[in-house]
Amino acid sequence: MSNQGALSSQPQQPQQPQQAQGQSERYRVFRLLLDTVAHDPLDPPKRYHEGIFVETNPENGKGTLFHVTGDIIAANGMRYEEKSSYTPTLSQYLHKSEQIGWIIPAHFHSKRISAILENLPTPSKQQGINFWEPDPDTGLHPIIWTKENGDRYGPGEKRRPIIKCNEWTNLTAIPALRTAGVLHDLA
């Protein structure tokens, strides 16, 4: 008589999910500061390029960098970008890496993080070249703060706040991931 289809008298243990080599139940998430920013004559404080890094392989430190890139003088402003197979510790531009939380791998592999971040507004055009009035001393056309459509601000007109990669990362992207329940605190 075959044992196929017979019920076992011993209780079955639930199977533990198998983990691929180099994967864990949580992926660490970092805020990266990279020393790649060109000097902005209208925004003199030193800035670092910022983005969100999800470490998918703790053995070699690889993961994906989620960030906005480009500049705020371009007609369309900055654009969203993902760099996969990125290893921040191998970058000569890495200034600082700060762990800000963790995510579950399913949110990464299902592209949920990508879906959230790529749908956020990116920094728009905020600067332009003053073609209206060249500098009287040099004759050059200086860079000025502009409205999103490229028009310059009028005398006394309130200028909108600067939004670059730093503000996008800290004021838009990280809060959006936390609000969606994707990015969890370290505790």
CSV table of C-alpha atoms in Angstrom, one decimal:
chain,number,residue,atom,x,y,z
A,1,MET,CA,0.0,0.0,0.0
A,2,SER,CA,1.3,3.4,-1.0
A,3,ASN,CA,1.8,6.3,1.5
A,4,GLN,CA,0.7,8.8,-1.1
A,5,GLY,CA,-2.3,10.7,0.0
A,6,ALA,CA,-2.0,9.4,3.6
A,7,LEU,CA,-2.2,11.9,6.4
A,8,SER,CA,0.9,12.2,8.6
A,9,SER,CA,0.4,11.8,12.3
A,10,GLN,CA,3.0,14.4,13.0
A,11,PRO,CA,2.1,18.1,12.8
A,12,GLN,CA,3.8,19.9,9.9
A,13,GLN,CA,6.1,22.7,10.6
A,14,PRO,CA,5.5,25.9,8.6
A,15,GLN,CA,8.2,26.4,6.0
A,16,GLN,CA,10.4,29.4,6.4
A,17,PRO,CA,10.8,31.5,3.3
A,18,GLN,CA,14.1,30.8,1.6
A,19,GLN,CA,16.4,33.8,1.2
A,20,ALA,CA,18.7,34.3,-1.7
A,21,GLN,CA,22.4,34.7,-1.0
A,22,GLY,CA,23.1,38.3,0.0
A,23,GLN,CA,19.5,39.1,0.8
A,24,SER,CA,18.0,39.8,4.2
A,25,GLU,CA,14.5,40.4,5.5
A,26,ARG,CA,15.2,44.1,5.5
A,27,TYR,CA,17.1,46.4,3.2
A,28,ARG,CA,18.9,49.3,4.8
A,29,VAL,CA,18.1,52.8,3.5
A,30,PHE,CA,20.6,55.6,3.5
A,31,ARG,CA,20.7,59.3,2.7
A,32,LEU,CA,23.8,59.9,0.6
A,33,LEU,CA,25.7,63.2,0.3
A,34,LEU,CA,27.9,63.3,-2.8
A,35,ASP,CA,30.4,66.0,-3.6
A,36,THR,CA,29.4,66.5,-7.2
A,37,VAL,CA,27.5,69.8,-7.2
A,38,ALA,CA,28.7,72.6,-9.3
A,39,HIS,CA,29.0,76.0,-7.6
A,40,ASP,CA,25.9,78.0,-7.9
A,41,PRO,CA,26.7,81.8,-7.9
A,42,LEU,CA,23.1,82.6,-6.7
A,43,ASP,CA,23.1,80.0,-3.9
A,44,PRO,CA,26.5,80.5,-2.3
A,45,PRO,CA,26.4,78.0,0.6
A,46,LYS,CA,28.2,74.7,-0.1
A,47,ARG,CA,25.8,72.0,-1.1
A,48,TYR,CA,26.2,68.3,-1.7
A,49,HIS,CA,24.2,66.2,-4.1
A,50,GLU,CA,21.7,64.2,-2.1
A,51,GLY,CA,19.7,61.0,-2.8
A,52,ILE,CA,18.2,57.9,-1.3
A,53,PHE,CA,20.2,54.7,-1.4
A,54,VAL,CA,18.7,51.3,-0.8
A,55,GLU,CA,21.3,48.7,-0.1
A,56,THR,CA,20.1,45.4,-1.6
A,57,ASN,CA,23.3,43.4,-1.1
A,58,PRO,CA,25.0,44.0,2.3
A,59,GLU,CA,27.9,41.7,1.3
A,60,ASN,CA,29.2,44.0,-1.4
A,61,GLY,CA,27.3,47.2,-0.5
A,62,LYS,CA,25.5,47.4,-3.8
A,63,GLY,CA,22.0,48.8,-4.3
A,64,THR,CA,20.0,51.5,-6.1
A,65,LEU,CA,20.4,55.2,-5.8
A,66,PHE,CA,17.1,57.1,-6.2
A,67,HIS,CA,17.6,60.9,-6.9
A,68,VAL,CA,16.9,63.9,-9.0
A,69,THR,CA,19.6,65.1,-11.3
A,70,GLY,CA,20.2,67.9,-13.8
A,71,ASP,CA,20.0,71.6,-13.0
A,72,ILE,CA,17.4,74.3,-12.2
A,73,ILE,CA,18.5,76.5,-15.1
A,74,ALA,CA,17.3,74.0,-17.7
A,75,ALA,CA,13.9,74.5,-19.3
A,76,ASN,CA,12.5,71.4,-17.7
A,77,GLY,CA,14.4,71.6,-14.5
A,78,MET,CA,15.7,68.5,-12.8
A,79,ARG,CA,14.7,64.9,-13.7
A,80,TYR,CA,14.1,61.8,-11.6
A,81,GLU,CA,16.7,59.0,-12.0
A,82,GLU,CA,17.5,55.6,-10.6
A,83,LYS,CA,21.1,54.1,-10.6
A,84,SER,CA,21.0,50.4,-10.1
A,85,SER,CA,24.0,48.3,-9.1
A,86,TYR,CA,25.4,51.4,-7.4
A,87,THR,CA,28.1,51.0,-4.7
A,88,PRO,CA,28.5,54.4,-2.8
A,89,THR,CA,31.6,53.3,-1.0
A,90,LEU,CA,33.4,53.0,-4.4
A,91,SER,CA,32.5,56.5,-5.4
A,92,GLN,CA,35.3,59.1,-5.1
A,93,TYR,CA,32.5,61.7,-4.5
A,94,LEU,CA,30.9,60.1,-1.4
A,95,HIS,CA,31.0,62.7,1.3
A,96,LYS,CA,28.6,61.1,3.8
A,97,SER,CA,26.3,58.1,4.2
A,98,GLU,CA,23.6,58.2,6.9
A,99,GLN,CA,21.2,55.3,7.5
A,100,ILE,CA,17.7,56.7,7.8
A,101,GLY,CA,15.7,53.5,8.1
A,102,TRP,CA,14.8,50.2,6.4
A,103,ILE,CA,12.4,48.7,3.9
A,104,ILE,CA,11.1,45.2,3.2
A,105,PRO,CA,12.6,43.7,0.1
A,106,ALA,CA,9.2,43.2,-1.5
A,107,HIS,CA,8.6,46.9,-1.7
A,108,PHE,CA,11.9,47.3,-3.6
A,109,HIS,CA,11.4,44.3,-6.0
A,110,SER,CA,7.8,45.1,-6.7
A,111,LYS,CA,8.9,48.6,-7.8
A,112,ARG,CA,6.7,50.2,-5.2
A,113,ILE,CA,9.5,52.6,-4.2
A,114,SER,CA,10.1,53.5,-7.8
A,115,ALA,CA,6.4,54.1,-8.3
A,116,ILE,CA,6.2,56.5,-5.4
A,117,LEU,CA,9.3,58.4,-6.2
A,118,GLU,CA,8.9,58.8,-9.9
A,119,ASN,CA,5.5,60.3,-9.4
A,120,LEU,CA,6.7,63.1,-7.1
A,121,PRO,CA,7.2,66.5,-8.6
A,122,THR,CA,10.8,67.2,-9.5
A,123,PRO,CA,12.5,70.6,-9.0
A,124,SER,CA,11.4,72.9,-11.8
A,125,LYS,CA,13.3,75.7,-13.7
A,126,GLN,CA,14.2,78.3,-11.1
A,127,GLN,CA,17.1,80.2,-12.8
A,128,GLY,CA,17.8,81.7,-16.2
A,129,ILE,CA,20.1,84.0,-18.0
A,130,ASN,CA,19.3,87.7,-17.8
A,131,PHE,CA,19.0,88.5,-21.5
A,132,TRP,CA,17.2,91.7,-20.7
A,133,GLU,CA,20.1,93.5,-19.0
A,134,PRO,CA,23.8,92.6,-19.4
A,135,ASP,CA,26.1,93.4,-16.5
A,136,PRO,CA,27.2,97.0,-17.0
A,137,ASP,CA,30.8,96.2,-16.0
A,138,THR,CA,31.4,93.0,-17.9
A,139,GLY,CA,28.8,93.1,-20.6
A,140,LEU,CA,28.0,89.5,-19.7
A,141,HIS,CA,24.4,88.3,-19.1
A,142,PRO,CA,24.3,87.1,-15.5
A,143,ILE,CA,22.3,84.2,-14.1
A,144,ILE,CA,19.2,85.3,-12.3
A,145,TRP,CA,16.3,83.7,-10.3
A,146,THR,CA,13.3,83.1,-12.6
A,147,LYS,CA,9.8,81.9,-12.4
A,148,GLU,CA,9.1,78.4,-13.7
A,149,ASN,CA,8.2,79.8,-17.1
A,150,GLY,CA,11.6,81.6,-17.4
A,151,ASP,CA,10.3,85.1,-16.7
A,152,ARG,CA,12.3,87.1,-14.3
A,153,TYR,CA,10.8,88.4,-11.0
A,154,GLY,CA,9.7,91.9,-10.9
A,155,PRO,CA,11.1,94.5,-8.3
A,156,GLY,CA,9.9,93.5,-4.8
A,157,GLU,CA,8.1,90.4,-6.1
A,158,LYS,CA,8.4,87.5,-3.7
A,159,ARG,CA,10.6,84.6,-5.0
A,160,ARG,CA,9.6,81.0,-4.4
A,161,PRO,CA,11.8,78.9,-2.1
A,162,ILE,CA,14.8,77.1,-3.7
A,163,ILE,CA,14.1,73.5,-4.5
A,164,LYS,CA,17.1,71.4,-5.5
A,165,CYS,CA,18.0,67.7,-4.9
A,166,ASN,CA,18.5,68.4,-1.2
A,167,GLU,CA,15.0,69.7,-0.7
A,168,TRP,CA,13.5,67.0,-3.0
A,169,THR,CA,15.2,64.3,-1.0
A,170,ASN,CA,14.5,65.6,2.5
A,171,LEU,CA,11.2,67.4,2.2
A,172,THR,CA,9.5,65.4,-0.5
A,173,ALA,CA,10.9,61.9,-1.2
A,174,ILE,CA,11.7,60.7,2.4
A,175,PRO,CA,8.4,61.9,3.8
A,176,ALA,CA,6.5,60.3,0.9
A,177,LEU,CA,8.1,56.9,1.5
A,178,ARG,CA,7.4,57.2,5.3
A,179,THR,CA,3.8,58.3,4.7
A,180,ALA,CA,3.3,55.3,2.3
A,181,GLY,CA,4.5,53.0,5.0
A,182,VAL,CA,7.5,51.9,2.9
A,183,LEU,CA,10.4,53.5,4.8
A,184,HIS,CA,10.6,52.4,8.5
A,185,ASP,CA,12.5,54.0,11.3
A,186,LEU,CA,15.7,52.4,12.6
A,187,ALA,CA,14.1,51.6,16.0
